[in-house]
Coordinates of C-alpha atoms in Angstrom, one line a residue:
M1 CA 0.0 0.0 0.0
S2 CA 1.2 3.5 -0.8
Q3 CA 2.4 5.6 2.0
F4 CA -0.1 8.2 0.9
A5 CA -3.0 5.9 1.5
T6 CA -2.6 5.8 5.2
M7 CA -1.3 9.4 5.7
R8 CA -3.7 11.6 7.6
Y9 CA -4.0 15.1 6.0
P10 CA -5.3 18.2 7.8
K11 CA -8.9 19.0 6.8
V12 CA -7.8 22.3 5.3
F13 CA -5.3 20.5 3.0
L14 CA -8.0 18.1 1.9
V15 CA -10.1 21.1 0.8
F16 CA -7.2 22.4 -1.4
I17 CA -6.9 18.9 -2.9
T18 CA -10.5 18.9 -3.8
L19 CA -10.4 22.4 -5.2
G20 CA -7.4 21.5 -7.3
L21 CA -9.1 18.5 -8.8
C22 CA -12.2 20.5 -9.6
S23 CA -10.5 23.6 -10.9
T24 CA -12.3 23.0 -14.2
V25 CA -15.8 22.8 -12.8
V26 CA -17.4 20.9 -15.7
Y27 CA -15.0 18.0 -15.3
C28 CA -16.4 17.5 -11.8
Q29 CA -20.0 17.7 -13.0
L30 CA -19.7 15.2 -15.9
S31 CA -18.5 11.7 -15.8
S32 CA -17.7 8.9 -18.3
T33 CA -19.5 6.5 -16.0
Y34 CA -22.6 8.6 -15.4
Y35 CA -25.0 6.0 -16.9
S36 CA -23.1 2.8 -16.0
T37 CA -25.8 1.8 -13.5
S38 CA -28.9 3.7 -14.8
C39 CA -28.4 2.8 -18.5
P40 CA -25.7 0.2 -18.9
N41 CA -26.5 -0.5 -22.6
L42 CA -26.5 3.2 -23.6
L43 CA -23.2 3.2 -25.5
S44 CA -23.8 0.1 -27.5
T45 CA -27.3 1.3 -28.3
V46 CA -26.1 4.6 -29.7
Q47 CA -23.2 3.0 -31.5
S48 CA -25.4 0.5 -33.3
A49 CA -27.8 3.2 -34.5
V50 CA -24.9 5.5 -35.6
K51 CA -23.3 2.6 -37.5
Q52 CA -26.5 1.9 -39.3
A53 CA -27.1 5.5 -40.2
V54 CA -23.5 6.0 -41.5
T55 CA -23.7 2.7 -43.4
N56 CA -26.9 4.0 -45.1
E57 CA -25.2 7.4 -45.9
K58 CA -21.6 8.1 -45.3
R59 CA -22.2 11.9 -45.2
M60 CA -24.4 11.4 -42.1
G61 CA -21.3 11.0 -39.9
A62 CA -20.2 14.5 -40.7
S63 CA -23.8 15.8 -40.1
L64 CA -23.9 14.3 -36.7
L65 CA -20.5 15.7 -35.7
R66 CA -21.6 19.1 -36.9
L67 CA -24.9 19.0 -34.9
H68 CA -22.8 18.5 -31.7
F69 CA -20.6 21.4 -32.6
H70 CA -23.4 23.7 -33.5
D71 CA -25.2 22.7 -30.2
C72 CA -22.2 23.4 -28.0
F73 CA -21.5 26.9 -29.4
V74 CA -25.0 28.1 -28.5
N75 CA -25.5 28.4 -24.7
G76 CA -23.4 25.2 -24.2
C77 CA -24.0 21.6 -25.0
D78 CA -27.6 21.4 -24.0
G79 CA -29.5 19.9 -27.0
S80 CA -31.0 23.2 -27.9
I81 CA -30.3 22.7 -31.6
L82 CA -32.7 19.8 -31.7
L83 CA -35.8 21.9 -30.6
D84 CA -38.4 22.5 -33.3
D85 CA -40.1 25.9 -33.5
S86 CA -43.5 26.1 -31.8
S87 CA -46.1 28.7 -30.8
T88 CA -44.1 29.2 -27.6
L89 CA -40.5 28.6 -28.7
T90 CA -38.2 29.9 -31.5
G91 CA -35.6 27.3 -32.1
E92 CA -32.2 27.4 -33.7
K93 CA -32.9 25.4 -36.9
T94 CA -33.8 28.4 -38.9
A95 CA -30.6 30.3 -38.0
V96 CA -28.3 31.1 -40.9
P97 CA -25.7 28.5 -40.0
N98 CA -28.3 25.8 -39.7
A99 CA -31.1 26.6 -42.2
N100 CA -31.0 24.2 -45.2
S101 CA -27.8 22.6 -43.9
A102 CA -28.1 21.2 -40.4
R103 CA -29.3 17.6 -40.8
G104 CA -29.4 14.3 -39.0
F105 CA -32.3 15.2 -36.7
D106 CA -34.2 12.1 -37.8
V107 CA -31.2 9.9 -36.9
I108 CA -31.1 11.5 -33.4
D109 CA -34.8 10.8 -33.1
T110 CA -34.2 7.1 -33.9
I111 CA -31.3 6.9 -31.4
K112 CA -33.5 8.5 -28.8
T113 CA -36.3 6.0 -29.4
N114 CA -33.8 3.1 -29.2
V115 CA -32.3 4.5 -26.0
E116 CA -35.8 5.1 -24.4
A117 CA -36.6 1.4 -25.1
V118 CA -33.7 0.3 -22.9
C119 CA -33.8 3.0 -20.2
S120 CA -36.8 5.3 -20.3
G121 CA -36.5 8.9 -19.1
V122 CA -32.8 8.6 -18.2
V123 CA -30.5 9.8 -21.0
S124 CA -30.5 13.4 -22.2
C125 CA -30.6 14.4 -25.9
A126 CA -27.5 16.5 -25.3
D127 CA -25.6 13.4 -24.2
I128 CA -26.9 11.4 -27.2
L129 CA -25.5 14.1 -29.5
A130 CA -22.1 13.9 -27.8
I131 CA -21.9 10.2 -28.1
A132 CA -23.2 10.1 -31.6
A133 CA -20.5 12.7 -32.7
R134 CA -17.8 10.4 -31.3
D135 CA -19.2 7.3 -32.8
S136 CA -19.6 9.0 -36.2
V137 CA -15.9 9.9 -36.3
V138 CA -14.9 6.3 -35.4
E139 CA -17.2 4.9 -38.1
L140 CA -15.4 7.0 -40.7
G141 CA -12.0 5.8 -39.6
G142 CA -11.1 8.5 -37.1
P143 CA -10.0 8.3 -33.5
T144 CA -12.1 7.5 -30.5
W145 CA -12.2 9.3 -27.1
T146 CA -14.0 8.9 -23.8
V147 CA -17.2 11.0 -23.8
Q148 CA -18.0 12.8 -20.5
L149 CA -21.7 12.4 -19.7
G150 CA -24.4 13.8 -17.4
R151 CA -25.6 16.8 -19.4
R152 CA -29.3 17.7 -19.2
D153 CA -31.5 19.2 -21.9
S154 CA -32.5 22.9 -22.2
T155 CA -36.1 23.9 -22.4
T156 CA -35.2 26.9 -24.5
A157 CA -33.1 27.8 -27.5
S158 CA -31.4 30.9 -28.9
L159 CA -31.9 31.9 -32.5
S160 CA -29.7 34.9 -32.0
G161 CA -27.0 32.8 -30.3
A162 CA -26.9 30.5 -33.3
N163 CA -26.7 33.4 -35.7
N164 CA -23.9 35.1 -33.7
N165 CA -21.8 32.4 -32.1
I166 CA -21.2 29.8 -34.8
P167 CA -18.3 30.9 -37.1
A168 CA -19.4 31.7 -40.7
P169 CA -17.6 30.1 -43.7
T170 CA -16.5 33.6 -44.6
S171 CA -14.6 34.1 -41.3
N172 CA -11.0 35.3 -41.4
L173 CA -8.4 33.9 -39.0
S174 CA -8.8 36.6 -36.3
T175 CA -12.6 36.0 -36.3
L176 CA -12.2 32.3 -36.0
I177 CA -9.8 32.7 -33.1
S178 CA -12.2 35.1 -31.4
S179 CA -15.3 32.9 -31.9
F180 CA -13.6 29.9 -30.4
S181 CA -12.0 31.9 -27.6
A182 CA -15.5 33.1 -26.6
Q183 CA -16.3 29.5 -25.9
G184 CA -13.1 28.9 -23.9
L185 CA -11.3 27.2 -26.7
S186 CA -7.7 28.1 -27.6
T187 CA -6.3 28.8 -31.1
K188 CA -4.7 25.4 -31.1
E189 CA -8.0 23.7 -30.3
M190 CA -9.7 25.8 -33.0
I191 CA -7.3 24.5 -35.6
A192 CA -7.6 20.9 -34.4
L193 CA -11.4 21.1 -34.4
S194 CA -11.4 22.6 -37.9
G195 CA -10.1 19.2 -39.0
G196 CA -13.6 17.9 -38.6
H197 CA -13.9 19.3 -42.2
T198 CA -12.0 16.3 -43.4
I199 CA -15.4 14.8 -43.8
G200 CA -18.7 16.2 -45.0
Q201 CA -19.8 18.6 -47.7
A202 CA -20.6 22.3 -48.2
R203 CA -23.2 24.1 -50.2
C204 CA -22.2 26.2 -53.2
T205 CA -23.5 29.4 -51.6
N206 CA -20.9 29.0 -48.9
F207 CA -17.9 28.8 -51.2
R208 CA -19.0 30.6 -54.4
A209 CA -17.2 33.8 -53.6
R210 CA -14.0 31.9 -52.9
I211 CA -13.8 30.1 -56.1
Y212 CA -14.7 33.1 -58.3
N213 CA -13.0 35.9 -56.4
E214 CA -10.0 34.8 -54.3
S215 CA -6.4 34.4 -55.3
N216 CA -5.1 32.1 -52.6
I217 CA -6.7 29.1 -54.3
D218 CA -5.3 26.5 -56.7
S219 CA -6.6 27.5 -60.1
T220 CA -7.3 24.0 -61.3
F221 CA -9.2 23.2 -58.1
A222 CA -11.3 26.4 -58.5
T223 CA -12.1 25.6 -62.1
S224 CA -13.2 22.1 -61.2
L225 CA -15.7 23.5 -58.7
K226 CA -17.3 26.0 -61.0
S227 CA -19.2 23.5 -63.1
N228 CA -21.1 22.4 -60.0
C229 CA -21.3 25.9 -58.5
P230 CA -22.3 28.5 -61.2
S231 CA -21.7 32.1 -60.5
S232 CA -25.5 32.9 -60.1
S233 CA -27.3 29.6 -59.5
G234 CA -27.0 26.2 -57.8
D235 CA -26.9 27.5 -54.2
N236 CA -27.6 24.1 -52.7
N237 CA -25.3 22.1 -54.9
L238 CA -22.7 20.2 -52.8
S239 CA -19.0 19.8 -52.9
P240 CA -16.8 17.8 -50.5
L241 CA -14.8 19.8 -47.9
D242 CA -12.0 17.3 -48.4
L243 CA -11.7 16.5 -52.1
Q244 CA -9.4 13.6 -51.6
T245 CA -11.2 11.4 -49.0
P246 CA -14.5 13.1 -48.2
T247 CA -15.9 10.1 -46.2
T248 CA -12.7 9.1 -44.4
F249 CA -11.6 10.9 -41.2
D250 CA -7.9 11.6 -41.8
N251 CA -5.5 14.5 -42.1
N252 CA -6.0 15.1 -45.8
Y253 CA -7.9 18.3 -44.9
Y254 CA -4.6 19.9 -43.8
K255 CA -2.7 18.6 -46.8
N256 CA -5.3 20.3 -49.0
L257 CA -4.8 23.6 -47.2
R258 CA -1.1 23.5 -47.9
S259 CA -2.0 23.1 -51.6
Q260 CA -4.4 26.0 -51.5
K261 CA -7.3 23.6 -51.9
G262 CA -9.4 24.5 -48.9
L263 CA -13.0 24.7 -50.0
L264 CA -14.2 27.4 -47.7
H265 CA -12.7 30.8 -47.1
S266 CA -12.5 30.0 -43.4
D267 CA -10.7 26.8 -44.1
Q268 CA -7.9 28.4 -46.2
Q269 CA -7.5 31.1 -43.6
L270 CA -5.7 28.4 -41.4
F271 CA -2.9 28.3 -44.0
N272 CA -2.5 31.7 -45.5
G273 CA 0.8 33.0 -44.3
G274 CA -0.4 33.6 -40.7
S275 CA 0.1 32.2 -37.2
A276 CA -1.8 29.0 -37.9
D277 CA 0.5 27.8 -40.7
S278 CA 2.9 25.8 -38.6
Q279 CA 0.2 23.8 -36.8
V280 CA -1.5 23.0 -40.2
T281 CA 1.9 21.8 -41.4
T282 CA 2.4 19.6 -38.4
Y283 CA -1.0 18.0 -38.8
S284 CA -0.5 17.5 -42.5
S285 CA 2.6 15.5 -41.8
Y286 CA 1.6 13.7 -38.5
Q287 CA -1.9 12.3 -38.5
N288 CA -1.5 10.9 -35.0
T289 CA -0.7 14.3 -33.6
F290 CA -3.9 15.7 -35.3
F291 CA -5.9 12.8 -33.8
T292 CA -4.6 13.4 -30.3
D293 CA -5.2 17.1 -30.4
F294 CA -8.7 16.6 -32.0
T295 CA -9.9 14.2 -29.4
S296 CA -8.7 16.4 -26.6
A297 CA -10.4 19.4 -28.1
M298 CA -13.6 17.4 -28.6
V299 CA -13.7 16.5 -24.9
K300 CA -13.2 20.1 -24.0
M301 CA -15.8 21.4 -26.4
G302 CA -18.3 18.8 -25.1
N303 CA -17.9 20.3 -21.7
I304 CA -19.0 23.8 -22.6
S305 CA -21.5 25.1 -20.0
P306 CA -23.5 21.8 -19.5
L307 CA -26.8 21.8 -17.6
T308 CA -26.4 19.5 -14.7
G309 CA -28.0 18.6 -11.4
S310 CA -31.5 20.0 -11.2
N311 CA -31.0 22.4 -14.2
G312 CA -32.8 21.5 -17.4
Q313 CA -34.6 18.2 -18.0
I314 CA -34.4 14.9 -19.6
R315 CA -36.5 15.4 -22.7
K316 CA -38.8 12.6 -23.7
N317 CA -38.8 13.9 -27.3
C318 CA -35.6 15.7 -28.4
R319 CA -37.7 18.1 -30.6
K320 CA -39.7 19.6 -27.8
P321 CA -39.5 20.3 -24.0
N322 CA -41.5 18.0 -21.8

């Protein structure tokens, strides 16, 4: 037995130990074993549903990851993005970053139904989003991480928060840094989380200005995109964020940036002669480094301002408050 196990510490010292362990409050509120007794089959239930959804449509993995990101950046990871508009509530689905682009709500509904079947009224929609995001990355070949759990669901949403807090595809580097900093995320974490764009697609309306007007773009790449994104039509036409492996979670996103083949203006800002260049270079060369930093940043993002304890509720239907 360790000498520390039998040592008697003064009460005051024990208080400081506790405070030190809980210096980041949310890590004390959430736990990876939160449902181990109340819903022991939770993780396998979510994983099975995500696996089926991604098998049916590879793009869904990116969509579920994006839902978690867009949820956490608006009043914390509270499931607010899942709420439908009603006569008493204005949701976030019609916000500019989400309208005609946020998707996967039906998959979350299916997961919630499956989870309710094994443990009714126990697991929050916010936690389901966090687990589904992780499982989506894994299904597409990316790294895994331990999801912290114990979030509760909001009964309200914020349309203005969704419009103002989620970085736009037109953002420059300083705006991206500020947007993530406002959520307690560092520049390093911003660059790592941006690597989520190694999967998924974007609408023409979000990259048209880049391919027709910007100079820091590979000319052949720009030309190849114009047939699917005309200068004055085709707003909803899609192109992959990572032209090389759009349904595989890898580090090709960063390799593309070094070749001036970032699809969005905000993507290419990470490699444009600025302070982010060296980190992009590292990730383009060392995929494991990217994976390590990405998973760490995902855990931190998932811990943004969770509702815990008696705050919020466990929604029966993810689309509406109880």
